[in-house]
Amino acid sequence: MNYLQKRILKDGQVIDEKILKIDSFLNHQIDPKVMHEIQSDFFDYFKSREITKVLTIEASGIAPAIMVAAHFQVPMLFAKKSEPSTLAGQDKFSTLVHSFTKNKTSEIIISKEYLNEHDKVLIIDDFLANGEASLGLIDLVKQAGAEVVGVGICVEKSFQPGRQRLIDAGVDVHSVCRIASLAGNKVTFVDEEDE
Ligand code: 5GP
């Protein structure tokens, strides 16, 4: 069992059969030790690949993404969920993403200034549920003519369709931990279920 799995068992709260709350170390308060362990897992998996940029979506993806970007020594770019006045009038890539937790569809944007056809992009996010956020980010990378190197996920809920949708899109997905079930107020990981 890796460090993130141990922390989920110790400090995670199962809200219902589909939602896990990890606000005490990742989604609200952030524990640097957890971030360190996560980034080293991503680095081990993707280190042989050429990566020029790490891309995520605000807000919860930013912490793990900046750690990974620091290790690869490349910039980290995050898609914004609303257009700030500083981006008004600039050329942008945009797409629509349906939020699993908020049950609402919103536009996400990045400035064309920061992504181009020479980029090799590693996408990082905190959770993978239906894959909407990751597929939205992949769409932005494709609009730029850049290459998606892979998707790195901190917590994958493997009982939801996100992973399969990404694999179907031809993307290399690596998750630090994979949750098989949240049934019965209990977290079961995929590797445990296989044992
Ligand atoms: P997806 O786009 O894959 O359907 O959902 C991923 C996004 O929804 C993540 O960026 C994350 O913010 C949020 N999310 C999905 N499931 C959970 C969950 O169980 N707990 C929390 N805290 N966020 C989640």
JSON list of C-alpha atoms and ligand atoms in Angstrom, two decimals:
[
{"chain": "A", "resi": 1, "resn": "MET", "atom": "CA", "xyz": [0.00, 0.00, 0.00]},
{"chain": "A", "resi": 2, "resn": "ASN", "atom": "CA", "xyz": [1.47, 3.38, -0.96]},
{"chain": "A", "resi": 3, "resn": "TYR", "atom": "CA", "xyz": [1.52, 6.56, 1.12]},
{"chain": "A", "resi": 4, "resn": "LEU", "atom": "CA", "xyz": [-1.56, 8.12, -0.53]},
{"chain": "A", "resi": 5, "resn": "GLN", "atom": "CA", "xyz": [-3.58, 4.95, 0.03]},
{"chain": "A", "resi": 6, "resn": "LYS", "atom": "CA", "xyz": [-2.57, 4.93, 3.70]},
{"chain": "A", "resi": 7, "resn": "ARG", "atom": "CA", "xyz": [-3.57, 8.59, 4.11]},
{"chain": "A", "resi": 8, "resn": "ILE", "atom": "CA", "xyz": [-6.92, 7.98, 2.42]},
{"chain": "A", "resi": 9, "resn": "LEU", "atom": "CA", "xyz": [-7.65, 5.17, 4.89]},
{"chain": "A", "resi": 10, "resn": "LYS", "atom": "CA", "xyz": [-6.50, 7.30, 7.83]},
{"chain": "A", "resi": 11, "resn": "ASP", "atom": "CA", "xyz": [-7.95, 10.72, 6.95]},
{"chain": "A", "resi": 12, "resn": "GLY", "atom": "CA", "xyz": [-10.40, 10.31, 4.04]},
{"chain": "A", "resi": 13, "resn": "GLN", "atom": "CA", "xyz": [-14.14, 10.53, 4.56]},
{"chain": "A", "resi": 14, "resn": "VAL", "atom": "CA", "xyz": [-16.54, 8.51, 2.45]},
{"chain": "A", "resi": 15, "resn": "ILE", "atom": "CA", "xyz": [-19.40, 10.95, 1.79]},
{"chain": "A", "resi": 16, "resn": "ASP", "atom": "CA", "xyz": [-21.51, 8.46, -0.15]},
{"chain": "A", "resi": 17, "resn": "GLU", "atom": "CA", "xyz": [-20.99, 5.54, -2.57]},
{"chain": "A", "resi": 18, "resn": "LYS", "atom": "CA", "xyz": [-19.53, 7.90, -5.19]},
{"chain": "A", "resi": 19, "resn": "ILE", "atom": "CA", "xyz": [-17.75, 10.73, -3.34]},
{"chain": "A", "resi": 20, "resn": "LEU", "atom": "CA", "xyz": [-14.61, 10.68, -1.22]},
{"chain": "A", "resi": 21, "resn": "LYS", "atom": "CA", "xyz": [-13.60, 13.75, 0.78]},
{"chain": "A", "resi": 22, "resn": "ILE", "atom": "CA", "xyz": [-9.87, 14.31, 1.29]},
{"chain": "A", "resi": 23, "resn": "ASP", "atom": "CA", "xyz": [-10.01, 17.98, 2.29]},
{"chain": "A", "resi": 24, "resn": "SER", "atom": "CA", "xyz": [-7.59, 17.52, 5.19]},
{"chain": "A", "resi": 25, "resn": "PHE", "atom": "CA", "xyz": [-4.58, 16.75, 2.98]},
{"chain": "A", "resi": 26, "resn": "LEU", "atom": "CA", "xyz": [-5.33, 17.41, -0.71]},
{"chain": "A", "resi": 27, "resn": "ASN", "atom": "CA", "xyz": [-8.50, 19.33, -1.60]},
{"chain": "A", "resi": 28, "resn": "HIS", "atom": "CA", "xyz": [-8.55, 22.15, 0.95]},
{"chain": "A", "resi": 29, "resn": "GLN", "atom": "CA", "xyz": [-5.69, 21.88, 3.41]},
{"chain": "A", "resi": 30, "resn": "ILE", "atom": "CA", "xyz": [-2.67, 20.50, 1.54]},
{"chain": "A", "resi": 31, "resn": "ASP", "atom": "CA", "xyz": [-0.02, 18.29, 3.15]},
{"chain": "A", "resi": 32, "resn": "PRO", "atom": "CA", "xyz": [3.36, 18.79, 1.41]},
{"chain": "A", "resi": 33, "resn": "LYS", "atom": "CA", "xyz": [4.41, 15.24, 2.37]},
{"chain": "A", "resi": 34, "resn": "VAL", "atom": "CA", "xyz": [1.43, 13.85, 0.42]},
{"chain": "A", "resi": 35, "resn": "MET", "atom": "CA", "xyz": [2.30, 16.10, -2.54]},
{"chain": "A", "resi": 36, "resn": "HIS", "atom": "CA", "xyz": [5.92, 14.96, -2.42]},
{"chain": "A", "resi": 37, "resn": "GLU", "atom": "CA", "xyz": [4.96, 11.27, -2.48]},
{"chain": "A", "resi": 38, "resn": "ILE", "atom": "CA", "xyz": [2.46, 11.84, -5.32]},
{"chain": "A", "resi": 39, "resn": "GLN", "atom": "CA", "xyz": [4.89, 13.73, -7.53]},
{"chain": "A", "resi": 40, "resn": "SER", "atom": "CA", "xyz": [7.59, 11.12, -7.08]},
{"chain": "A", "resi": 41, "resn": "ASP", "atom": "CA", "xyz": [5.14, 8.40, -8.16]},
{"chain": "A", "resi": 42, "resn": "PHE", "atom": "CA", "xyz": [4.23, 10.41, -11.29]},
{"chain": "A", "resi": 43, "resn": "PHE", "atom": "CA", "xyz": [7.89, 11.14, -11.99]},
{"chain": "A", "resi": 44, "resn": "ASP", "atom": "CA", "xyz": [8.82, 7.44, -11.76]},
{"chain": "A", "resi": 45, "resn": "TYR", "atom": "CA", "xyz": [6.10, 6.52, -14.23]},
{"chain": "A", "resi": 46, "resn": "PHE", "atom": "CA", "xyz": [6.61, 9.31, -16.80]},
{"chain": "A", "resi": 47, "resn": "LYS", "atom": "CA", "xyz": [10.34, 10.02, -16.41]},
{"chain": "A", "resi": 48, "resn": "SER", "atom": "CA", "xyz": [11.39, 8.39, -19.68]},
{"chain": "A", "resi": 49, "resn": "ARG", "atom": "CA", "xyz": [9.01, 10.59, -21.64]},
{"chain": "A", "resi": 50, "resn": "GLU", "atom": "CA", "xyz": [9.86, 13.99, -23.03]},
{"chain": "A", "resi": 51, "resn": "ILE", "atom": "CA", "xyz": [7.59, 16.52, -21.32]},
{"chain": "A", "resi": 52, "resn": "THR", "atom": "CA", "xyz": [7.61, 20.26, -22.01]},
{"chain": "A", "resi": 53, "resn": "LYS", "atom": "CA", "xyz": [4.59, 21.30, -19.95]},
{"chain": "A", "resi": 54, "resn": "VAL", "atom": "CA", "xyz": [2.32, 20.07, -17.16]},
{"chain": "A", "resi": 55, "resn": "LEU", "atom": "CA", "xyz": [-1.36, 20.99, -17.56]},
{"chain": "A", "resi": 56, "resn": "THR", "atom": "CA", "xyz": [-4.15, 20.89, -14.98]},
{"chain": "A", "resi": 57, "resn": "ILE", "atom": "CA", "xyz": [-7.43, 22.59, -14.12]},
{"chain": "A", "resi": 58, "resn": "GLU", "atom": "CA", "xyz": [-8.02, 24.98, -11.25]},
{"chain": "A", "resi": 59, "resn": "ALA", "atom": "CA", "xyz": [-8.17, 24.66, -8.33]},
{"chain": "A", "resi": 60, "resn": "SER", "atom": "CA", "xyz": [-7.42, 21.22, -6.85]},
{"chain": "A", "resi": 61, "resn": "GLY", "atom": "CA", "xyz": [-5.12, 20.04, -9.64]},
{"chain": "A", "resi": 62, "resn": "ILE", "atom": "CA", "xyz": [-2.71, 22.92, -9.12]},
{"chain": "A", "resi": 63, "resn": "ALA", "atom": "CA", "xyz": [-0.87, 21.59, -6.06]},
{"chain": "A", "resi": 64, "resn": "PRO", "atom": "CA", "xyz": [0.08, 18.16, -7.44]},
{"chain": "A", "resi": 65, "resn": "ALA", "atom": "CA", "xyz": [0.74, 19.66, -10.90]},
{"chain": "A", "resi": 66, "resn": "ILE", "atom": "CA", "xyz": [3.23, 22.27, -9.67]},
{"chain": "A", "resi": 67, "resn": "MET", "atom": "CA", "xyz": [5.13, 19.59, -7.75]},
{"chain": "A", "resi": 68, "resn": "VAL", "atom": "CA", "xyz": [5.40, 17.39, -10.85]},
{"chain": "A", "resi": 69, "resn": "ALA", "atom": "CA", "xyz": [6.38, 20.37, -13.02]},
{"chain": "A", "resi": 70, "resn": "ALA", "atom": "CA", "xyz": [9.11, 21.30, -10.55]},
{"chain": "A", "resi": 71, "resn": "HIS", "atom": "CA", "xyz": [10.55, 17.78, -10.77]},
{"chain": "A", "resi": 72, "resn": "PHE", "atom": "CA", "xyz": [10.49, 17.78, -14.59]},
{"chain": "A", "resi": 73, "resn": "GLN", "atom": "CA", "xyz": [11.74, 21.38, -14.56]},
{"chain": "A", "resi": 74, "resn": "VAL", "atom": "CA", "xyz": [9.03, 22.55, -16.97]},
{"chain": "A", "resi": 75, "resn": "PRO", "atom": "CA", "xyz": [6.25, 25.16, -16.62]},
{"chain": "A", "resi": 76, "resn": "MET", "atom": "CA", "xyz": [2.87, 24.26, -15.16]},
{"chain": "A", "resi": 77, "resn": "LEU", "atom": "CA", "xyz": [-0.23, 25.68, -16.87]},
{"chain": "A", "resi": 78, "resn": "PHE", "atom": "CA", "xyz": [-3.73, 25.53, -15.41]},
{"chain": "A", "resi": 79, "resn": "ALA", "atom": "CA", "xyz": [-7.00, 25.95, -17.27]},
{"chain": "A", "resi": 80, "resn": "LYS", "atom": "CA", "xyz": [-9.20, 28.65, -15.79]},
{"chain": "A", "resi": 81, "resn": "LYS", "atom": "CA", "xyz": [-12.87, 28.13, -15.07]},
{"chain": "A", "resi": 82, "resn": "SER", "atom": "CA", "xyz": [-13.82, 31.76, -15.64]},
{"chain": "A", "resi": 83, "resn": "GLU", "atom": "CA", "xyz": [-12.27, 34.45, -17.79]},
{"chain": "A", "resi": 84, "resn": "PRO", "atom": "CA", "xyz": [-10.31, 37.04, -15.83]},
{"chain": "A", "resi": 85, "resn": "SER", "atom": "CA", "xyz": [-10.05, 40.57, -17.24]},
{"chain": "A", "resi": 86, "resn": "THR", "atom": "CA", "xyz": [-6.34, 39.93, -17.91]},
{"chain": "A", "resi": 87, "resn": "LEU", "atom": "CA", "xyz": [-7.32, 37.34, -20.55]},
{"chain": "A", "resi": 88, "resn": "ALA", "atom": "CA", "xyz": [-9.99, 39.53, -22.18]},
{"chain": "A", "resi": 89, "resn": "GLY", "atom": "CA", "xyz": [-9.19, 40.23, -25.81]},
{"chain": "A", "resi": 90, "resn": "GLN", "atom": "CA", "xyz": [-6.48, 37.54, -25.91]},
{"chain": "A", "resi": 91, "resn": "ASP", "atom": "CA", "xyz": [-6.65, 34.51, -28.17]},
{"chain": "A", "resi": 92, "resn": "LYS", "atom": "CA", "xyz": [-7.81, 31.50, -26.16]},
{"chain": "A", "resi": 93, "resn": "PHE", "atom": "CA", "xyz": [-8.49, 27.80, -26.46]},
{"chain": "A", "resi": 94, "resn": "SER", "atom": "CA", "xyz": [-11.74, 26.85, -24.74]},
{"chain": "A", "resi": 95, "resn": "THR", "atom": "CA", "xyz": [-13.96, 23.85, -24.21]},
{"chain": "A", "resi": 96, "resn": "LEU", "atom": "CA", "xyz": [-16.91, 22.76, -22.08]},
{"chain": "A", "resi": 97, "resn": "VAL", "atom": "CA", "xyz": [-16.53, 20.52, -19.03]},
{"chain": "A", "resi": 98, "resn": "HIS", "atom": "CA", "xyz": [-19.29, 18.99, -16.94]},
{"chain": "A", "resi": 99, "resn": "SER", "atom": "CA", "xyz": [-18.34, 18.98, -13.26]},
{"chain": "A", "resi": 100, "resn": "PHE", "atom": "CA", "xyz": [-19.01, 15.70, -11.46]},
{"chain": "A", "resi": 101, "resn": "THR", "atom": "CA", "xyz": [-19.14, 17.22, -7.98]},
{"chain": "A", "resi": 102, "resn": "LYS", "atom": "CA", "xyz": [-20.99, 20.45, -8.87]},
{"chain": "A", "resi": 103, "resn": "ASN", "atom": "CA", "xyz": [-23.26, 18.90, -11.54]},
{"chain": "A", "resi": 104, "resn": "LYS", "atom": "CA", "xyz": [-22.85, 21.90, -13.80]},
{"chain": "A", "resi": 105, "resn": "THR", "atom": "CA", "xyz": [-21.26, 22.53, -17.19]},
{"chain": "A", "resi": 106, "resn": "SER", "atom": "CA", "xyz": [-18.79, 25.34, -17.54]},
{"chain": "A", "resi": 107, "resn": "GLU", "atom": "CA", "xyz": [-16.28, 26.66, -20.02]},
{"chain": "A", "resi": 108, "resn": "ILE", "atom": "CA", "xyz": [-12.58, 26.18, -19.30]},
{"chain": "A", "resi": 109, "resn": "ILE", "atom": "CA", "xyz": [-9.98, 28.33, -21.00]},
{"chain": "A", "resi": 110, "resn": "ILE", "atom": "CA", "xyz": [-6.26, 28.76, -21.54]},
{"chain": "A", "resi": 111, "resn": "SER", "atom": "CA", "xyz": [-4.44, 31.51, -23.36]},
{"chain": "A", "resi": 112, "resn": "LYS", "atom": "CA", "xyz": [-3.01, 30.51, -26.74]},
{"chain": "A", "resi": 113, "resn": "GLU", "atom": "CA", "xyz": [0.18, 32.19, -25.57]},
{"chain": "A", "resi": 114, "resn": "TYR", "atom": "CA", "xyz": [1.13, 29.25, -23.35]},
{"chain": "A", "resi": 115, "resn": "LEU", "atom": "CA", "xyz": [0.48, 26.15, -25.45]},
{"chain": "A", "resi": 116, "resn": "ASN", "atom": "CA", "xyz": [1.61, 25.40, -29.01]},
{"chain": "A", "resi": 117, "resn": "GLU", "atom": "CA", "xyz": [2.23, 22.56, -31.47]},
{"chain": "A", "resi": 118, "resn": "HIS", "atom": "CA", "xyz": [5.74, 21.91, -30.09]},
{"chain": "A", "resi": 119, "resn": "ASP", "atom": "CA", "xyz": [4.47, 21.06, -26.60]},
{"chain": "A", "resi": 120, "resn": "LYS", "atom": "CA", "xyz": [4.44, 17.55, -25.12]},
{"chain": "A", "resi": 121, "resn": "VAL", "atom": "CA", "xyz": [1.93, 17.76, -22.33]},
{"chain": "A", "resi": 122, "resn": "LEU", "atom": "CA", "xyz": [1.46, 15.75, -19.15]},
{"chain": "A", "resi": 123, "resn": "ILE", "atom": "CA", "xyz": [-2.05, 16.29, -17.73]},
{"chain": "A", "resi": 124, "resn": "ILE", "atom": "CA", "xyz": [-2.42, 16.03, -13.95]},
{"chain": "A", "resi": 125, "resn": "ASP", "atom": "CA", "xyz": [-5.62, 16.07, -11.87]},
{"chain": "A", "resi": 126, "resn": "ASP", "atom": "CA", "xyz": [-6.67, 15.25, -8.33]},
{"chain": "A", "resi": 127, "resn": "PHE", "atom": "CA", "xyz": [-9.60, 12.89, -9.03]},
{"chain": "A", "resi": 128, "resn": "LEU", "atom": "CA", "xyz": [-10.78, 10.86, -12.01]},
{"chain": "A", "resi": 129, "resn": "ALA", "atom": "CA", "xyz": [-14.51, 10.10, -12.04]},
{"chain": "A", "resi": 130, "resn": "ASN", "atom": "CA", "xyz": [-16.28, 10.34, -15.42]},
{"chain": "A", "resi": 131, "resn": "GLY", "atom": "CA", "xyz": [-13.22, 11.73, -17.15]},
{"chain": "A", "resi": 132, "resn": "GLU", "atom": "CA", "xyz": [-14.84, 15.02, -18.12]},
{"chain": "A", "resi": 133, "resn": "ALA", "atom": "CA", "xyz": [-12.09, 17.27, -16.74]},
{"chain": "A", "resi": 134, "resn": "SER", "atom": "CA", "xyz": [-9.28, 15.20, -18.31]},
{"chain": "A", "resi": 135, "resn": "LEU", "atom": "CA", "xyz": [-11.08, 14.93, -21.67]},
{"chain": "A", "resi": 136, "resn": "GLY", "atom": "CA", "xyz": [-11.64, 18.70, -21.61]},
{"chain": "A", "resi": 137, "resn": "LEU", "atom": "CA", "xyz": [-7.92, 19.27, -21.00]},
{"chain": "A", "resi": 138, "resn": "ILE", "atom": "CA", "xyz": [-7.05, 16.81, -23.79]},
{"chain": "A", "resi": 139, "resn": "ASP", "atom": "CA", "xyz": [-9.35, 18.80, -26.08]},
{"chain": "A", "resi": 140, "resn": "LEU", "atom": "CA", "xyz": [-7.44, 22.01, -25.24]},
{"chain": "A", "resi": 141, "resn": "VAL", "atom": "CA", "xyz": [-4.08, 20.30, -25.96]},
{"chain": "A", "resi": 142, "resn": "LYS", "atom": "CA", "xyz": [-5.40, 19.05, -29.31]},
{"chain": "A", "resi": 143, "resn": "GLN", "atom": "CA", "xyz": [-6.72, 22.51, -30.25]},
{"chain": "A", "resi": 144, "resn": "ALA", "atom": "CA", "xyz": [-3.16, 23.77, -29.74]},
{"chain": "A", "resi": 145, "resn": "GLY", "atom": "CA", "xyz": [-1.83, 21.02, -32.01]},
{"chain": "A", "resi": 146, "resn": "ALA", "atom": "CA", "xyz": [0.27, 19.77, -29.08]},
{"chain": "A", "resi": 147, "resn": "GLU", "atom": "CA", "xyz": [0.81, 16.16, -27.97]},
{"chain": "A", "resi": 148, "resn": "VAL", "atom": "CA", "xyz": [-0.74, 14.52, -24.89]},
{"chain": "A", "resi": 149, "resn": "VAL", "atom": "CA", "xyz": [2.03, 12.45, -23.28]},
{"chain": "A", "resi": 150, "resn": "GLY", "atom": "CA", "xyz": [-0.29, 11.02, -20.64]},
{"chain": "A", "resi": 151, "resn": "VAL", "atom": "CA", "xyz": [-2.71, 11.68, -17.82]},
{"chain": "A", "resi": 152, "resn": "GLY", "atom": "CA", "xyz": [-1.61, 11.40, -14.18]},
{"chain": "A", "resi": 153, "resn": "ILE", "atom": "CA", "xyz": [-4.35, 11.08, -11.58]},
{"chain": "A", "resi": 154, "resn": "CYS", "atom": "CA", "xyz": [-3.94, 11.20, -7.81]},
{"chain": "A", "resi": 155, "resn": "VAL", "atom": "CA", "xyz": [-7.17, 9.35, -6.93]},
{"chain": "A", "resi": 156, "resn": "GLU", "atom": "CA", "xyz": [-8.95, 7.30, -9.58]},
{"chain": "A", "resi": 157, "resn": "LYS", "atom": "CA", "xyz": [-12.41, 5.99, -8.79]},
{"chain": "A", "resi": 158, "resn": "SER", "atom": "CA", "xyz": [-12.18, 2.90, -10.95]},
{"chain": "A", "resi": 159, "resn": "PHE", "atom": "CA", "xyz": [-15.89, 2.07, -10.54]},
{"chain": "A", "resi": 160, "resn": "GLN", "atom": "CA", "xyz": [-16.68, 5.16, -12.67]},
{"chain": "A", "resi": 161, "resn": "PRO", "atom": "CA", "xyz": [-16.09, 5.32, -16.45]},
{"chain": "A", "resi": 162, "resn": "GLY", "atom": "CA", "xyz": [-13.30, 7.94, -16.62]},
{"chain": "A", "resi": 163, "resn": "ARG", "atom": "CA", "xyz": [-10.34, 5.57, -17.00]},
{"chain": "A", "resi": 164, "resn": "GLN", "atom": "CA", "xyz": [-11.97, 3.59, -19.80]},
{"chain": "A", "resi": 165, "resn": "ARG", "atom": "CA", "xyz": [-12.97, 6.78, -21.63]},
{"chain": "A", "resi": 166, "resn": "LEU", "atom": "CA", "xyz": [-9.35, 7.98, -21.53]},
{"chain": "A", "resi": 167, "resn": "ILE", "atom": "CA", "xyz": [-8.01, 4.61, -22.68]},
{"chain": "A", "resi": 168, "resn": "ASP", "atom": "CA", "xyz": [-10.57, 4.63, -25.50]},
{"chain": "A", "resi": 169, "resn": "ALA", "atom": "CA", "xyz": [-9.20, 8.05, -26.47]},
{"chain": "A", "resi": 170, "resn": "GLY", "atom": "CA", "xyz": [-5.75, 6.42, -26.79]},
{"chain": "A", "resi": 171, "resn": "VAL", "atom": "CA", "xyz": [-4.28, 8.07, -23.70]},
{"chain": "A", "resi": 172, "resn": "ASP", "atom": "CA", "xyz": [-1.74, 6.58, -21.27]},
{"chain": "A", "resi": 173, "resn": "VAL", "atom": "CA", "xyz": [-3.35, 6.88, -17.81]},
{"chain": "A", "resi": 174, "resn": "HIS", "atom": "CA", "xyz": [-1.42, 6.46, -14.58]},
{"chain": "A", "resi": 175, "resn": "SER", "atom": "CA", "xyz": [-3.12, 6.77, -11.19]},
{"chain": "A", "resi": 176, "resn": "VAL", "atom": "CA", "xyz": [-1.32, 6.89, -7.85]},
{"chain": "A", "resi": 177, "resn": "CYS", "atom": "CA", "xyz": [-4.23, 5.09, -6.27]},
{"chain": "A", "resi": 178, "resn": "ARG", "atom": "CA", "xyz": [-7.23, 3.32, -7.72]},
{"chain": "A", "resi": 179, "resn": "ILE", "atom": "CA", "xyz": [-10.41, 2.92, -5.71]},
{"chain": "A", "resi": 180, "resn": "ALA", "atom": "CA", "xyz": [-12.52, -0.12, -6.57]},
{"chain": "A", "resi": 181, "resn": "SER", "atom": "CA", "xyz": [-15.43, 0.78, -4.31]},
{"chain": "A", "resi": 182, "resn": "LEU", "atom": "CA", "xyz": [-16.72, 3.21, -1.68]},
{"chain": "A", "resi": 183, "resn": "ALA", "atom": "CA", "xyz": [-19.63, 0.92, -0.79]},
{"chain": "A", "resi": 184, "resn": "GLY", "atom": "CA", "xyz": [-20.53, 0.34, 2.84]},
{"chain": "A", "resi": 185, "resn": "ASN", "atom": "CA", "xyz": [-18.73, 3.51, 3.92]},
{"chain": "A", "resi": 186, "resn": "LYS", "atom": "CA", "xyz": [-15.46, 1.72, 3.20]},
{"chain": "A", "resi": 187, "resn": "VAL", "atom": "CA", "xyz": [-12.61, 2.45, 0.78]},
{"chain": "A", "resi": 188, "resn": "THR", "atom": "CA", "xyz": [-11.47, -0.62, -1.18]},
{"chain": "A", "resi": 189, "resn": "PHE", "atom": "CA", "xyz": [-8.50, -0.27, -3.52]},
{"chain": "A", "resi": 190, "resn": "VAL", "atom": "CA", "xyz": [-8.23, -2.08, -6.85]},
{"chain": "A", "resi": 191, "resn": "ASP", "atom": "CA", "xyz": [-5.05, -3.97, -5.92]},
{"chain": "A", "resi": 192, "resn": "GLU", "atom": "CA", "xyz": [-6.62, -5.24, -2.69]},
{"chain": "A", "resi": 193, "resn": "GLU", "atom": "CA", "xyz": [-9.65, -6.48, -4.57]},
{"chain": "A", "resi": 194, "resn": "ASP", "atom": "CA", "xyz": [-7.35, -8.40, -6.95]},
{"chain": "A", "resi": 195, "resn": "GLU", "atom": "CA", "xyz": [-5.55, -10.19, -4.10]},
{"chain": "B", "resi": 1, "resn": "5GP", "atom": "P1", "xyz": [-14.44, 13.90, -13.80]},
{"chain": "B", "resi": 1, "resn": "5GP", "atom": "O1", "xyz": [-14.21, 15.15, -14.59]},
{"chain": "B", "resi": 1, "resn": "5GP", "atom": "O2", "xyz": [-13.43, 12.83, -14.04]},
{"chain": "B", "resi": 1, "resn": "5GP", "atom": "O3", "xyz": [-15.85, 13.40, -13.90]},
{"chain": "B", "resi": 1, "resn": "5GP", "atom": "O4", "xyz": [-14.29, 14.32, -12.28]},
{"chain": "B", "resi": 1, "resn": "5GP", "atom": "C1", "xyz": [-13.05, 14.79, -11.83]},
{"chain": "B", "resi": 1, "resn": "5GP", "atom": "C2", "xyz": [-13.18, 16.11, -11.15]},
{"chain": "B", "resi": 1, "resn": "5GP", "atom": "O5", "xyz": [-14.29, 16.13, -10.26]},
{"chain": "B", "resi": 1, "resn": "5GP", "atom": "C3", "xyz": [-11.93, 16.34, -10.33]},
{"chain": "B", "resi": 1, "resn": "5GP", "atom": "O6", "xyz": [-11.23, 17.45, -10.88]},
{"chain": "B", "resi": 1, "resn": "5GP", "atom": "C4", "xyz": [-12.42, 16.62, -8.93]},
{"chain": "B", "resi": 1, "resn": "5GP", "atom": "O7", "xyz": [-12.28, 17.99, -8.64]},
{"chain": "B", "resi": 1, "resn": "5GP", "atom": "C5", "xyz": [-13.88, 16.29, -8.92]},
{"chain": "B", "resi": 1, "resn": "5GP", "atom": "N1", "xyz": [-14.18, 15.00, -8.23]},
{"chain": "B", "resi": 1, "resn": "5GP", "atom": "C6", "xyz": [-14.66, 13.87, -8.81]},
{"chain": "B", "resi": 1, "resn": "5GP", "atom": "N2", "xyz": [-14.91, 12.93, -7.90]},
{"chain": "B", "resi": 1, "resn": "5GP", "atom": "C7", "xyz": [-14.55, 13.45, -6.69]},
{"chain": "B", "resi": 1, "resn": "5GP", "atom": "C8", "xyz": [-14.56, 12.93, -5.36]},
{"chain": "B", "resi": 1, "resn": "5GP", "atom": "O8", "xyz": [-14.96, 11.78, -5.06]},
{"chain": "B", "resi": 1, "resn": "5GP", "atom": "N3", "xyz": [-14.11, 13.77, -4.38]},
{"chain": "B", "resi": 1, "resn": "5GP", "atom": "C9", "xyz": [-13.68, 15.03, -4.66]},
{"chain": "B", "resi": 1, "resn": "5GP", "atom": "N4", "xyz": [-13.23, 15.76, -3.62]},
{"chain": "B", "resi": 1, "resn": "5GP", "atom": "N5", "xyz": [-13.66, 15.55, -5.91]},
{"chain": "B", "resi": 1, "resn": "5GP", "atom": "C10", "xyz": [-14.09, 14.76, -6.92]}
]
